[in-house]
Coordinates of C-alpha atoms and ligand atoms in Angstrom, one line a residue:
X1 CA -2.0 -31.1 -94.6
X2 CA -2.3 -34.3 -92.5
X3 CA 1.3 -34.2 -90.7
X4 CA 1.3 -34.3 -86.7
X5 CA 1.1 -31.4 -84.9
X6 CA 2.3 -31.0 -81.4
X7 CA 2.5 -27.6 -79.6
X8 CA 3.3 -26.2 -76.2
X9 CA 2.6 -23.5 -73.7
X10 CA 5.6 -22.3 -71.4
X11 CA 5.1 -24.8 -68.0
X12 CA 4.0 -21.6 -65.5
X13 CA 6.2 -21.1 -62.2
X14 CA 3.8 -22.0 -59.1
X15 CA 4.3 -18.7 -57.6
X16 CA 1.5 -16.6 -59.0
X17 CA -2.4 -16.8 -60.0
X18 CA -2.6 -17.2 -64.0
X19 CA -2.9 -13.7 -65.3
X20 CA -3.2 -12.2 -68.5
X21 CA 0.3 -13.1 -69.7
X22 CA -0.2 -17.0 -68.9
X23 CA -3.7 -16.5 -70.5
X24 CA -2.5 -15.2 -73.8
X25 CA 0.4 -17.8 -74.1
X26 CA -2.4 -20.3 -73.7
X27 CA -5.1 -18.8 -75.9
X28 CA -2.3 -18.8 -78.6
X29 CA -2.0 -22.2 -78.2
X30 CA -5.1 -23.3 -78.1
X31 CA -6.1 -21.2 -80.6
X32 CA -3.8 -23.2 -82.9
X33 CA -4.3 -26.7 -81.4
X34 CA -8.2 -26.1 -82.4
X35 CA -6.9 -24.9 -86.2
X36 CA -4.7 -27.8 -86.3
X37 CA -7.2 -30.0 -85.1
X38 CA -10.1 -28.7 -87.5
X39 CA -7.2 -29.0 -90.4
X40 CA -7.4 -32.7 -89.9
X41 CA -4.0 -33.4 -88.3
X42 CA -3.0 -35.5 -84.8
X43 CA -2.6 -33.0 -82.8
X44 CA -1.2 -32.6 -79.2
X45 CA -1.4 -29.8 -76.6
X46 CA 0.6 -29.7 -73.9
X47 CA 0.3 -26.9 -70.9
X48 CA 1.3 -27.4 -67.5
X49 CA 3.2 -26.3 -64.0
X50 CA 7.3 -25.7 -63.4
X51 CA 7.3 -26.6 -59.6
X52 CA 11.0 -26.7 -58.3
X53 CA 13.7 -24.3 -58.0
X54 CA 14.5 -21.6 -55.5
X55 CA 11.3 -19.2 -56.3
X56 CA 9.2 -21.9 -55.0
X57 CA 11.1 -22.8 -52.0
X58 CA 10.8 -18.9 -51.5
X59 CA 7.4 -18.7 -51.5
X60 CA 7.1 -21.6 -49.4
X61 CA 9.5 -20.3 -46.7
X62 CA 8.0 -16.9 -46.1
X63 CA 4.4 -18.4 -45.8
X64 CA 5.8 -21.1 -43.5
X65 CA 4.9 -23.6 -45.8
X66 CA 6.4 -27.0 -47.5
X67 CA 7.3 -26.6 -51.5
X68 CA 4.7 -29.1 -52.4
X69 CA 1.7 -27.7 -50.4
X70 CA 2.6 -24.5 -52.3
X71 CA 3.1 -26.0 -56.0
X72 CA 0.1 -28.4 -55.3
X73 CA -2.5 -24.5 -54.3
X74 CA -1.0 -23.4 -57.2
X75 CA -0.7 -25.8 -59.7
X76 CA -4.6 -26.8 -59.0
X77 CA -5.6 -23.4 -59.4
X78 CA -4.1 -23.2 -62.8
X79 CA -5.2 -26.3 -63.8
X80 CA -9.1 -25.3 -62.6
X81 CA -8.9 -21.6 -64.4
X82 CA -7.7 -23.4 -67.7
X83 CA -10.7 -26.3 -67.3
X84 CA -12.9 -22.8 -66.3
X85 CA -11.8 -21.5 -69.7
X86 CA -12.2 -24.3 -71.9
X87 CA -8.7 -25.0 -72.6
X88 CA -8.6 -28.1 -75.3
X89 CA -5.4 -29.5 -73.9
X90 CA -4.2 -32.7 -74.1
X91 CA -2.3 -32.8 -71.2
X92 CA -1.8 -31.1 -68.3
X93 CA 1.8 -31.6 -66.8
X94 CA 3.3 -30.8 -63.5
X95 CA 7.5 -31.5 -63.0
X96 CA 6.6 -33.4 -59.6
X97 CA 4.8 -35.8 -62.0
X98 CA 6.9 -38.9 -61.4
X99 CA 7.1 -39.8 -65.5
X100 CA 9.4 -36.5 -65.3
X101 CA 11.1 -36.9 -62.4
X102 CA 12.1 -40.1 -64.1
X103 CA 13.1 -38.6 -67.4
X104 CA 14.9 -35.6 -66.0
X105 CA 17.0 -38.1 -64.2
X106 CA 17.4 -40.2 -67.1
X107 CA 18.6 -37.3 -69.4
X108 CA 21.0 -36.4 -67.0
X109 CA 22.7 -39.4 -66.4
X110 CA 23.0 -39.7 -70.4
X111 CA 24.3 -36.4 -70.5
X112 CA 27.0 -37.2 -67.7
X113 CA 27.7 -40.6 -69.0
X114 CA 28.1 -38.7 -72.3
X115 CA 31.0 -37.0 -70.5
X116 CA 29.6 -33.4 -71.0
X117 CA 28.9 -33.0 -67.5
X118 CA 31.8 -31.7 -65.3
X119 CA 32.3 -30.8 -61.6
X120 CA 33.6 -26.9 -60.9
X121 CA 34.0 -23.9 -58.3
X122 CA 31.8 -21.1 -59.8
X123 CA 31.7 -18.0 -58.8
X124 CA 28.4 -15.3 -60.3
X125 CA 25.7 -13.1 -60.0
X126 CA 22.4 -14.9 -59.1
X127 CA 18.7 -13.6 -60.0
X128 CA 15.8 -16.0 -58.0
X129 CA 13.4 -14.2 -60.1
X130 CA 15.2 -15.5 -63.1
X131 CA 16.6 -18.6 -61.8
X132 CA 19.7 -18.1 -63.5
X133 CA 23.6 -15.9 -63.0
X134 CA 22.8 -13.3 -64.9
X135 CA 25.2 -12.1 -67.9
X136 CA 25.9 -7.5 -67.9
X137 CA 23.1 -7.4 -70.3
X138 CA 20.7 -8.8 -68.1
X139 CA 21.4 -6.1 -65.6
X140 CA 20.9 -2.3 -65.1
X141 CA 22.0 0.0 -62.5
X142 CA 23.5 -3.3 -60.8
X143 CA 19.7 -4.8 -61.1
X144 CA 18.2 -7.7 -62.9
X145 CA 15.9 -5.8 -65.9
X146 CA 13.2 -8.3 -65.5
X147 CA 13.1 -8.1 -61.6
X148 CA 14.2 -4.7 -60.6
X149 CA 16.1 -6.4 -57.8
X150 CA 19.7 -7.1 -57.0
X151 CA 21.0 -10.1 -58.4
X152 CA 23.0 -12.4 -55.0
X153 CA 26.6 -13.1 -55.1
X154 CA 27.1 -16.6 -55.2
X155 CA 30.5 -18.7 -55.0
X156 CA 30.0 -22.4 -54.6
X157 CA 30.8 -25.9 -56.4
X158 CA 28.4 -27.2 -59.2
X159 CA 28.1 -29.3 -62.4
X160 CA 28.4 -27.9 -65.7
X161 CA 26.7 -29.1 -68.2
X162 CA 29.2 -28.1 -71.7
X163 CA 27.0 -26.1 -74.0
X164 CA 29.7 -23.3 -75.4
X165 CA 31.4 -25.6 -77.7
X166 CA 27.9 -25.8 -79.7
X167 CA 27.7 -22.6 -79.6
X168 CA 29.0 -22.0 -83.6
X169 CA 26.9 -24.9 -84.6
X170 CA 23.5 -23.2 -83.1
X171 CA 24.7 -20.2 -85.3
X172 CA 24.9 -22.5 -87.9
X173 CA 21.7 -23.9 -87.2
X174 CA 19.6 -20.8 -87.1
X175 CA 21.1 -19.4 -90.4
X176 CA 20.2 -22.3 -92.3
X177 CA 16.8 -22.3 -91.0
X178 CA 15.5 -18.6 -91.1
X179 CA 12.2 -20.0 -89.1
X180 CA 13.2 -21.7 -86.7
X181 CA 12.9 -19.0 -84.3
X182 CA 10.1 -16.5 -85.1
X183 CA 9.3 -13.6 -85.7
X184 CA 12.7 -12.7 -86.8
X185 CA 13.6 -10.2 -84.4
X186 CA 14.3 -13.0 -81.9
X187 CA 15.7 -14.6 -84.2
X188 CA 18.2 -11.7 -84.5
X189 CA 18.8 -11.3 -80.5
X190 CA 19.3 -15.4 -80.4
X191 CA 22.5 -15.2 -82.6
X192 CA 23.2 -11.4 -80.7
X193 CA 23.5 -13.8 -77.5
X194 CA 25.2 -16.1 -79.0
X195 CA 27.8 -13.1 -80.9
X196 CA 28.2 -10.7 -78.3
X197 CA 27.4 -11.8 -74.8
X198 CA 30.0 -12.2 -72.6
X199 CA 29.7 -14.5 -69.5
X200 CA 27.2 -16.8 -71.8
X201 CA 29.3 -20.4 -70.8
X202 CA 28.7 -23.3 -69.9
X203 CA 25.5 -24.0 -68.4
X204 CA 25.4 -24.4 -64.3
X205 CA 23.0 -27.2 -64.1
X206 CA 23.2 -28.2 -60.1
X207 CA 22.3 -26.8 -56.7
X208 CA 23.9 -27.9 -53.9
X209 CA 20.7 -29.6 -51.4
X210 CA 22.3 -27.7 -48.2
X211 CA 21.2 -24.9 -50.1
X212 CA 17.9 -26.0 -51.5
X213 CA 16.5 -29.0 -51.2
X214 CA 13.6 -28.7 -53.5
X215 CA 14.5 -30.4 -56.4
X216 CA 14.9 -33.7 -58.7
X217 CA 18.8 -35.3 -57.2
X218 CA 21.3 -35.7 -59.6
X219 CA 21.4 -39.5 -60.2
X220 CA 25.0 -39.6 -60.3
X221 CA 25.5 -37.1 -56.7
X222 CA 22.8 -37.6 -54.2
X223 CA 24.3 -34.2 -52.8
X224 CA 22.7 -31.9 -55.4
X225 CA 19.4 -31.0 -57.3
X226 CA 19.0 -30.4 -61.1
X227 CA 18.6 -27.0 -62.3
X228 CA 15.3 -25.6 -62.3
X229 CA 15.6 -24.9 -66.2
X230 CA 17.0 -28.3 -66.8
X231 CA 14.4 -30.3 -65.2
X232 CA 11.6 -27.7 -66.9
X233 CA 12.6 -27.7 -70.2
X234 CA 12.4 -31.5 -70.4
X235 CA 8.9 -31.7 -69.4
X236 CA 8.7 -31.6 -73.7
X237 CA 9.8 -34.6 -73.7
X238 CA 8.5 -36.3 -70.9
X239 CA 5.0 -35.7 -72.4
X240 CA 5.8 -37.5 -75.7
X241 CA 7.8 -40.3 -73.8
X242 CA 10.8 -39.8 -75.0
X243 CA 13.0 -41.3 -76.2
X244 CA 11.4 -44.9 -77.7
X245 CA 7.2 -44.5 -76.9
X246 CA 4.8 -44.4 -80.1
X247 CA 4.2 -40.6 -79.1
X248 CA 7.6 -39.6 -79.7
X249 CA 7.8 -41.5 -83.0
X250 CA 4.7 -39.6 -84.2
X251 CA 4.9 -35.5 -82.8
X252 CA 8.5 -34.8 -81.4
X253 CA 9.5 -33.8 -85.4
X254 CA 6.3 -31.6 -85.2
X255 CA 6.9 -30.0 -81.9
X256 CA 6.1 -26.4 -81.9
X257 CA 6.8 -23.9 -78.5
X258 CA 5.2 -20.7 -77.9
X259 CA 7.0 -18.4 -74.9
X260 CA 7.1 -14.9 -74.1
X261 CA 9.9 -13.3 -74.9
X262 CA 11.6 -13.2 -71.0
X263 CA 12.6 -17.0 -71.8
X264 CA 13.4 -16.9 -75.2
X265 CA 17.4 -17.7 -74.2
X266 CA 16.8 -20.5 -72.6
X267 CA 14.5 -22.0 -75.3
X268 CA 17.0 -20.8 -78.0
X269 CA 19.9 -21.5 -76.3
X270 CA 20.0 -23.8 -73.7
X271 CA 17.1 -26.5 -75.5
X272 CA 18.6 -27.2 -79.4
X273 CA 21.7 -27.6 -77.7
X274 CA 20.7 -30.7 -74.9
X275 CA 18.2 -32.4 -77.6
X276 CA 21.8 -32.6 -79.8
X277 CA 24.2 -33.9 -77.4
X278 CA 21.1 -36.1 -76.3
X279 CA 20.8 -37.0 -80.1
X280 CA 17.3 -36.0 -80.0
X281 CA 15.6 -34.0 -83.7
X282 CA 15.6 -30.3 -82.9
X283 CA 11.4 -28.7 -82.3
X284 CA 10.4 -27.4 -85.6
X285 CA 9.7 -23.8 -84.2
X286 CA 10.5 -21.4 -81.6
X287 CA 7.7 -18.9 -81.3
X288 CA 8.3 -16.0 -79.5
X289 CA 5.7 -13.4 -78.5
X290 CA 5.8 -10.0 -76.8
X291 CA 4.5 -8.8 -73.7
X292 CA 1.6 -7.5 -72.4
X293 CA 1.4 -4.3 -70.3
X294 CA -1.3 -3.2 -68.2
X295 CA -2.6 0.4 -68.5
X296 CA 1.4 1.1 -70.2
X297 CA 3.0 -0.4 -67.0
X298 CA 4.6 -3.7 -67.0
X299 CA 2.1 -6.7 -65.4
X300 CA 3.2 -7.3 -61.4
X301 CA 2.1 -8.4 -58.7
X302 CA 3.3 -5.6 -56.3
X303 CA 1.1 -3.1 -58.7
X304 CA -1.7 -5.4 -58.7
X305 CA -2.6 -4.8 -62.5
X306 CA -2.5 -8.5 -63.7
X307 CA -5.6 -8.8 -64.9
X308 CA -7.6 -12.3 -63.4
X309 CA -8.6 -14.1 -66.5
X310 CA -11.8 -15.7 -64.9
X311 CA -12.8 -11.8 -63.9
X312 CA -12.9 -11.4 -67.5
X313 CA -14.6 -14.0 -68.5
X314 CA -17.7 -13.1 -65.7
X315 CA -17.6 -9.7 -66.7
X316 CA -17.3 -9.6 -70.7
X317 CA -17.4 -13.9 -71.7
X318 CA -14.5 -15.5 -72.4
X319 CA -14.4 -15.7 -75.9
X320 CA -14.9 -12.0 -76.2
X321 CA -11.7 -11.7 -73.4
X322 CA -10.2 -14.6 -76.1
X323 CA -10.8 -12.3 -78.8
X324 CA -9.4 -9.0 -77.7
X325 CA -6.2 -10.7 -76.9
X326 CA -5.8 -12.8 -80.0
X327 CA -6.6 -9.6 -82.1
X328 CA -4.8 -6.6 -80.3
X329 CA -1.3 -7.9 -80.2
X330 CA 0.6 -8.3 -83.0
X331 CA 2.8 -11.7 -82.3
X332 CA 6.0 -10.5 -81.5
X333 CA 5.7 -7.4 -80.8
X334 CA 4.5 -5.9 -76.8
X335 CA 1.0 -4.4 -76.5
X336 CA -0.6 -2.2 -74.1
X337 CA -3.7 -3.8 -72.2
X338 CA -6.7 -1.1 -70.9
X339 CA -10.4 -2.0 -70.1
X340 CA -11.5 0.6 -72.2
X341 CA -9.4 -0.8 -75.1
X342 CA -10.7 -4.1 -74.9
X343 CA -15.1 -2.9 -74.4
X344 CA -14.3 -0.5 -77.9
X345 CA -12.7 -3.7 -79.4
X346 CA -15.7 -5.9 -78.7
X347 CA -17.9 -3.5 -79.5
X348 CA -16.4 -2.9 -83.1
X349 CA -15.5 -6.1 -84.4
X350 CA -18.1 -8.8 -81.9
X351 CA -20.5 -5.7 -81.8
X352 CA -21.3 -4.4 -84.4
X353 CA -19.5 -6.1 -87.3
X354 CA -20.0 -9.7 -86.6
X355 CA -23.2 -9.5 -84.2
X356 CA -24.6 -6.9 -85.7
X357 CA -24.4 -9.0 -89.0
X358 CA -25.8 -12.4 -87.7
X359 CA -28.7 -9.9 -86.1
X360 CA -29.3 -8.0 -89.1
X361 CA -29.6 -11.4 -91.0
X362 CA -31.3 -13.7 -89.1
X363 CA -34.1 -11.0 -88.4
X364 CA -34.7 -10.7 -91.9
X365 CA -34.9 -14.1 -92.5
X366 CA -37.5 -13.9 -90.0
X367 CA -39.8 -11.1 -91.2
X368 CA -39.4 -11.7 -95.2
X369 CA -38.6 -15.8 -95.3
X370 CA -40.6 -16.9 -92.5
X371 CA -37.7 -18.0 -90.5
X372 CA -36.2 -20.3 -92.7
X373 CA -33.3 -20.1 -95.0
X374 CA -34.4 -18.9 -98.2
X375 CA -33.9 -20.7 -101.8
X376 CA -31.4 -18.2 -103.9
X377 CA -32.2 -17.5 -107.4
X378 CA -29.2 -17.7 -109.5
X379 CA -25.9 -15.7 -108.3
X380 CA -24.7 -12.3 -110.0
X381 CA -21.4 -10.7 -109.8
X382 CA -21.6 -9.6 -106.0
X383 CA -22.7 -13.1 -105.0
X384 CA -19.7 -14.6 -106.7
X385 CA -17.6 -12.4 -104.9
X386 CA -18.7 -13.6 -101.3
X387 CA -18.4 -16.9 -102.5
X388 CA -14.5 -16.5 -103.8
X389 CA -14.0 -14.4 -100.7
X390 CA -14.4 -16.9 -98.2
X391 CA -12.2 -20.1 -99.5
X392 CA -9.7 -16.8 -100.3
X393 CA -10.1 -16.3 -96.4
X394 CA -9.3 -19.5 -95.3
X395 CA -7.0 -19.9 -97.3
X396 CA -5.5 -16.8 -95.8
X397 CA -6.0 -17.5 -92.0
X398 CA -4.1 -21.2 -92.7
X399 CA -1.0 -19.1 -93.8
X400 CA -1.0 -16.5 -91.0
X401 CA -1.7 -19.5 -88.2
X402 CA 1.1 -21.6 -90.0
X403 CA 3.4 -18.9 -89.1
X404 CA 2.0 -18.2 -86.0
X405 CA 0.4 -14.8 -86.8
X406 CA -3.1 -14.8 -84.7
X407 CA -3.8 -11.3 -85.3
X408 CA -3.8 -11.0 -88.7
X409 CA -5.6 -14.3 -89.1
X410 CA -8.1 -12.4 -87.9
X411 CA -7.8 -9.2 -89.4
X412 CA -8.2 -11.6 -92.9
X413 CA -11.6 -13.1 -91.3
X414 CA -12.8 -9.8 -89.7
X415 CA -12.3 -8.0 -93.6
X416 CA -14.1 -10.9 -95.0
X417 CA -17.1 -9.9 -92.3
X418 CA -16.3 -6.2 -93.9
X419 CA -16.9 -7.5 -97.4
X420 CA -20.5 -8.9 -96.2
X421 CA -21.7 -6.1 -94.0
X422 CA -20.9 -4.2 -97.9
X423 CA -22.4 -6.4 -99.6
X424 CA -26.3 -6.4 -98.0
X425 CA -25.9 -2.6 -97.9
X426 CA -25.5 -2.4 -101.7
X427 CA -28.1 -5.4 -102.5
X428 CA -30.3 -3.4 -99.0
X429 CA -32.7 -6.5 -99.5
X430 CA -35.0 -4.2 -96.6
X431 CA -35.8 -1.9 -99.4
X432 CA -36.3 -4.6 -102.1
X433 CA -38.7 -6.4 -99.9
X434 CA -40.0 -3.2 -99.5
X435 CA -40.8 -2.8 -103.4
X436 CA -42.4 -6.0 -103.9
X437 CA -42.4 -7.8 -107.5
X438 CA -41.1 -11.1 -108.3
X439 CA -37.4 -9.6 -109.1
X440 CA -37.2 -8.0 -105.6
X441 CA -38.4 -11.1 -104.3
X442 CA -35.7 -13.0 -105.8
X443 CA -32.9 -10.2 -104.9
X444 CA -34.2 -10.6 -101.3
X445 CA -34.4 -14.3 -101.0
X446 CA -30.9 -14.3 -102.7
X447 CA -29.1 -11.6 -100.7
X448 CA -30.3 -13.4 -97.3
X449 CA -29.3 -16.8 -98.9
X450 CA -25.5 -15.3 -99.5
X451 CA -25.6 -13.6 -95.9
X452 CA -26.6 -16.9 -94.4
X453 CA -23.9 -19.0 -96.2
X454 CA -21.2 -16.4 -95.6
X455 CA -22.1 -16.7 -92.1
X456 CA -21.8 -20.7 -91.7
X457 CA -18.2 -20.4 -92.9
X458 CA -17.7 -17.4 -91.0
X459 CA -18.7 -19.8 -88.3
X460 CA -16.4 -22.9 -89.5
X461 CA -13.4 -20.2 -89.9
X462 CA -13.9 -18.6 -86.5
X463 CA -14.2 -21.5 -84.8
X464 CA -10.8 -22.2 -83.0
X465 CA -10.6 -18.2 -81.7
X466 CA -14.3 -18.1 -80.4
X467 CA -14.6 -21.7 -79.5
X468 CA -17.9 -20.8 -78.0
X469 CA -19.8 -18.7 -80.4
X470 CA -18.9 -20.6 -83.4
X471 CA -21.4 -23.5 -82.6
X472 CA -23.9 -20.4 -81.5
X473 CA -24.1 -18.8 -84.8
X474 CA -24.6 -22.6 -86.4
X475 CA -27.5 -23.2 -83.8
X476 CA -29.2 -20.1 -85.0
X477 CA -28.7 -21.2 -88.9
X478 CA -30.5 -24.6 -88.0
X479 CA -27.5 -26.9 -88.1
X480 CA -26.4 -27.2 -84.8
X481 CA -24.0 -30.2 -85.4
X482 CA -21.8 -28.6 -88.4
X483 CA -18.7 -28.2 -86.6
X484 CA -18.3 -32.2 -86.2
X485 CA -15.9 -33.4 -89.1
X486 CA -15.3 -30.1 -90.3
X487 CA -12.2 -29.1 -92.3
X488 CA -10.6 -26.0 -92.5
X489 CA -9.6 -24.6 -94.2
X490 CA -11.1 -27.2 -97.1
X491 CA -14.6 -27.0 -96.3
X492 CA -14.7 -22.9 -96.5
X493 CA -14.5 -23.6 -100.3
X494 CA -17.6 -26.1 -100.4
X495 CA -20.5 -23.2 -100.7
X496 CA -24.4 -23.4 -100.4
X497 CA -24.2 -26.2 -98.5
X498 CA -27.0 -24.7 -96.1
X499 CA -30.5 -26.3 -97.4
X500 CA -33.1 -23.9 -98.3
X501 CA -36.0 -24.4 -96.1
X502 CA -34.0 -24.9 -92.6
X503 CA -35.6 -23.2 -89.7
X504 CA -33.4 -20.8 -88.3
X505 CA -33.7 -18.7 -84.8
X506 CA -33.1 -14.7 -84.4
X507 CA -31.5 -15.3 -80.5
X508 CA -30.6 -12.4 -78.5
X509 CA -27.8 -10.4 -79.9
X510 CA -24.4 -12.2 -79.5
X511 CA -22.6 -9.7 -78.1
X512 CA -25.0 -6.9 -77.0
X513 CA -23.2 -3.3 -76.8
X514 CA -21.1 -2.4 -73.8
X515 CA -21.0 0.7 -72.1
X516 CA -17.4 1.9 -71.9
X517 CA -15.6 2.0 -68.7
X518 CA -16.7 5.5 -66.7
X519 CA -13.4 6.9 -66.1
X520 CA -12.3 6.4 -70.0
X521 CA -15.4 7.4 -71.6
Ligands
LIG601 O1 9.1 -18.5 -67.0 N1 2.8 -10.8 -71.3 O2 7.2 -19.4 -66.0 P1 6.4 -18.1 -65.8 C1 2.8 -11.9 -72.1 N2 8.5 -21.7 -65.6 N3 3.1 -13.1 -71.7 C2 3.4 -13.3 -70.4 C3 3.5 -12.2 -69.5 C4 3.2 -10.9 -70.0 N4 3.2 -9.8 -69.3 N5 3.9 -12.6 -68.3 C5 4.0 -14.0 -68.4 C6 8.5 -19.5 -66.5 N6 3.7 -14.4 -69.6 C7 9.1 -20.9 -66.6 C8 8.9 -21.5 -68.0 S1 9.1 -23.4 -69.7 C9 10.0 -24.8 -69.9 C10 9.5 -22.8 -68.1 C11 3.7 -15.7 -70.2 O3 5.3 -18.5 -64.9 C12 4.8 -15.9 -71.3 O4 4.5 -17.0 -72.0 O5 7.2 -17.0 -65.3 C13 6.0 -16.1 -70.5 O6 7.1 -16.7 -71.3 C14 5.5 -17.1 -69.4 O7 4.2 -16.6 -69.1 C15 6.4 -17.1 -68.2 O8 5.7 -17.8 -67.2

């Protein structure tokens, strides 16, 4: 595969520190600009800051503040944790940027010039936590579900952008193209939205500046700001300069977004339907994860559980952190965060699987081949077995990422490790070199010959979800530099490429054994 590929993180609200749920999002994509970029295709990542709209002007008010010292704190100390965490994004985009001031106004004027932009009283119930009138199934009790708090009344004059009338063509759309949005349970509640929910109209796309100044002005009313979900969304385009530079040309068709599932109608509503009256190609896929909880509650601020990222990393390493998230949430669905989840995670599958195995390995290459990889005598059954595994693997994990499965991408690598750690028990090369005799000698020096090649493309395949301990394990096989030009999932297939006779180093252990949590154990 050699097409573009260009994918997204939400743009985070400059109201909050980056917390778990920003970090997954991000790890996600990352995780899959890294495959893309390792599978040989031009690839894009784009992550950034939402900086207007009411929430900010919120924030700003009760800390006695002006909007942009807030967003500018903010959107810095996003910007530093995801440079801390060794993001590989491309770029980094904040809606004050003036490239998307300039194409929010430009969208809007085509839209209005378009004549699907009209002037109207409105009167509705109001969520700042949302940003958005909310519709009876966004509420309970009389309270927004995402925000436990009472939505405002709210009666004034706006612009309306028309988006029902597309309504039955977005229906259309998402039948005809069952993965579009993904998995398909959201696929489902998008046409439930678009079926059943009452109060879903046209799309209120204006505030009035004597209520809230902070905002990009309508370039046909100096009176009003744009929407804070109109001007966000764009920020897509803006970073592929849309609608004539070479960028757009080359990734819009490829464009892949990754949200949680709290803005999934805005992305699967609100966006197909402005890129077709702005004559734009719809994104290729909507993917749509769950959310995390922390010790079963949900993730806020006001119970302080939202987990610092950059704690994480100090305490456990990042790509262990990295790992546990990619691995114990199955995309789509929610999943419960705990400390003591995450240290028995990284001790079973960073611990003792994959550690352990590199230990085990290297150490005997150590004691019975004098540190250097070993020449193989000719492979049996059990060595052609590795060696169809892994290609098998890859081949596996380029499905599973294509479709935006992390987790079981893993789970295909992580059985693969399985099939290993079997494998040297049954050949137990310890008790061959043990025996002595030319056979043993040859079962030894073949055994640690297959371990060591199953580990480089262990290594190769790993490499976009531990980012970091991919080039570690290559350093200790003697070939530092073999991520550089490396295919996936291609170059999983090419085996005994390692050179007999290259030094290699035992190391510490990877990913030494963690106590578990006091309270939990
Ligand atoms: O909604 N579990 O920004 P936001 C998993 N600015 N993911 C979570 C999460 C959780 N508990 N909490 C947050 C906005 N996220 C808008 C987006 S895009 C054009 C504009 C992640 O700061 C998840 O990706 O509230 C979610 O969709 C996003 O953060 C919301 O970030």
């Amino acid at each position: 595969m050699t097409g573009a590929f260009y994918v997204t993180t939400p743009i985070y609200y400059v109201n909050a520190e980056p917390h778990i749920g920003h970090t997954y999002t991000t790890v996600v994509v990352d995780t899959l600009a890294r495959y893309h970029r390792m599978a040989g295709e031009p690839t894009f990542f784009l992550t950034g800051t939402d900086e207007h709209g009411e929430k900010v002007a919120e924030v700003a008010e009760q800390r006695g503040e002006t909007p942009t010292a807030v967003a500018d704190r903010y959107s810095k100390a996003f910007r530093s944790t995801w440079d801390e965490l060794g993001f590989s994004y491309d770029r980094f985009i904040r809606t004050t940027d003036p490239d998307h001031v300039a194409m929010v106004q430009l969208i809007l004027q085509k839209v209005y010039d378009a004549g699907e932009i009209y002037f109207q009283e409105y009167e509705g119930l109001y969520c700042v936590g949302c940003e958005r009138f909310l519709t009876e199934r966004d509420m309970a009790d009389g309270l927004c579900r995402d925000h436990d708090r009472a939505p405002e009344r709210r009666k004034e004059s706006n612009y309306f952008f028309r988006i029902a009338k597309h309504f039955n063509w977005l229906s259309d759309t998402i039948e005809k193209h069952p993965d579009f949005i993904r998995p398909p349970g959201f696929r489902k509640e998008t046409l439930a939205m678009l079926r059943e929910e009452s109060g879903l109209g046209d799309l209120c796309i204006s505030r009035p500046k004597d209520r809230l100044s902070w905002g990009i002005e309508l370039p046909f009313d100096g009176d009003y700001v744009c929407y804070v979900w109109f001007d966000a969304l764009i920020n897509y385009l803006t970073a592929v300069g849309y609608p004539d530079g070479p960028d757009f040309e080359r990734l819009w068709g490829a464009a892949e977004h990754v949200i949680g599932k709290d803005i999934l109608k805005p992305h699967a509503i609100f966006w197909p339907i402005l890129l077709r009256v702005i004559g734009a190609p719809l994104f290729r896929h909507l993917n749509v994860h769950g959310h995390w909880n922390v010790d079963k509650r949900k993730v806020s601020k006001s119970l302080g559980n939202m987990i610092s990222p950059l704690a994480m990393k100090q305490r456990y390493g990042f790509d262990a952190f990295r790992y546990v998230l990619l691995r114990d949430m199955v995309f789509g669905l929610d999943a419960n965060f705990t400390e003591a989840g995450l240290v028995a995670r990284i001790n079973a599958d960073l611990a003792n699987n994959l550690g352990n195995l590199v230990s085990r390995t290297l150490n005997m290459t150590a004691r019975y081949s004098g540190g250097r990889v070993p020449q193989p005598g000719a492979p049996d059954d059990l060595e052609n077995e590795i060696a169809e595994a892994a290609p098998r693997t890859a081949a596996q994990v380029d499905r599973h990422l294509r479709r935006c499965e992390v987790s079981r991408a893993l789970e295909a690598i992580f059985g693969f490790l399985d099939g290993v750690n079997r494998y040297l028990e049954t050949r137990a090369p310890w008790k061959a070199a043990r025996d002595g005799g030319e056979e043993a000698k040859r079962l030894v020096s073949t055994s640690l010959y297959t371990a060591c090649e199953a580990l480089r493309v262990t290594a190769l395949m790993i490499a976009p979800f531990l980012p970091a301990t991919a080039p570690a394990i290559l350093e200790r096989l003697g070939i530092p530099g073999a991520l550089e030009g490396a295919r996936l999932p291609d170059d999983v297939a090419r085996w005994g490429v390692l050179a007999p006779g290259t030094p290699t180093v035992k190391g510490p252990a990877l990913f030494p054994r963690i106590e578990p949590p006091a309270e939990d154990a």
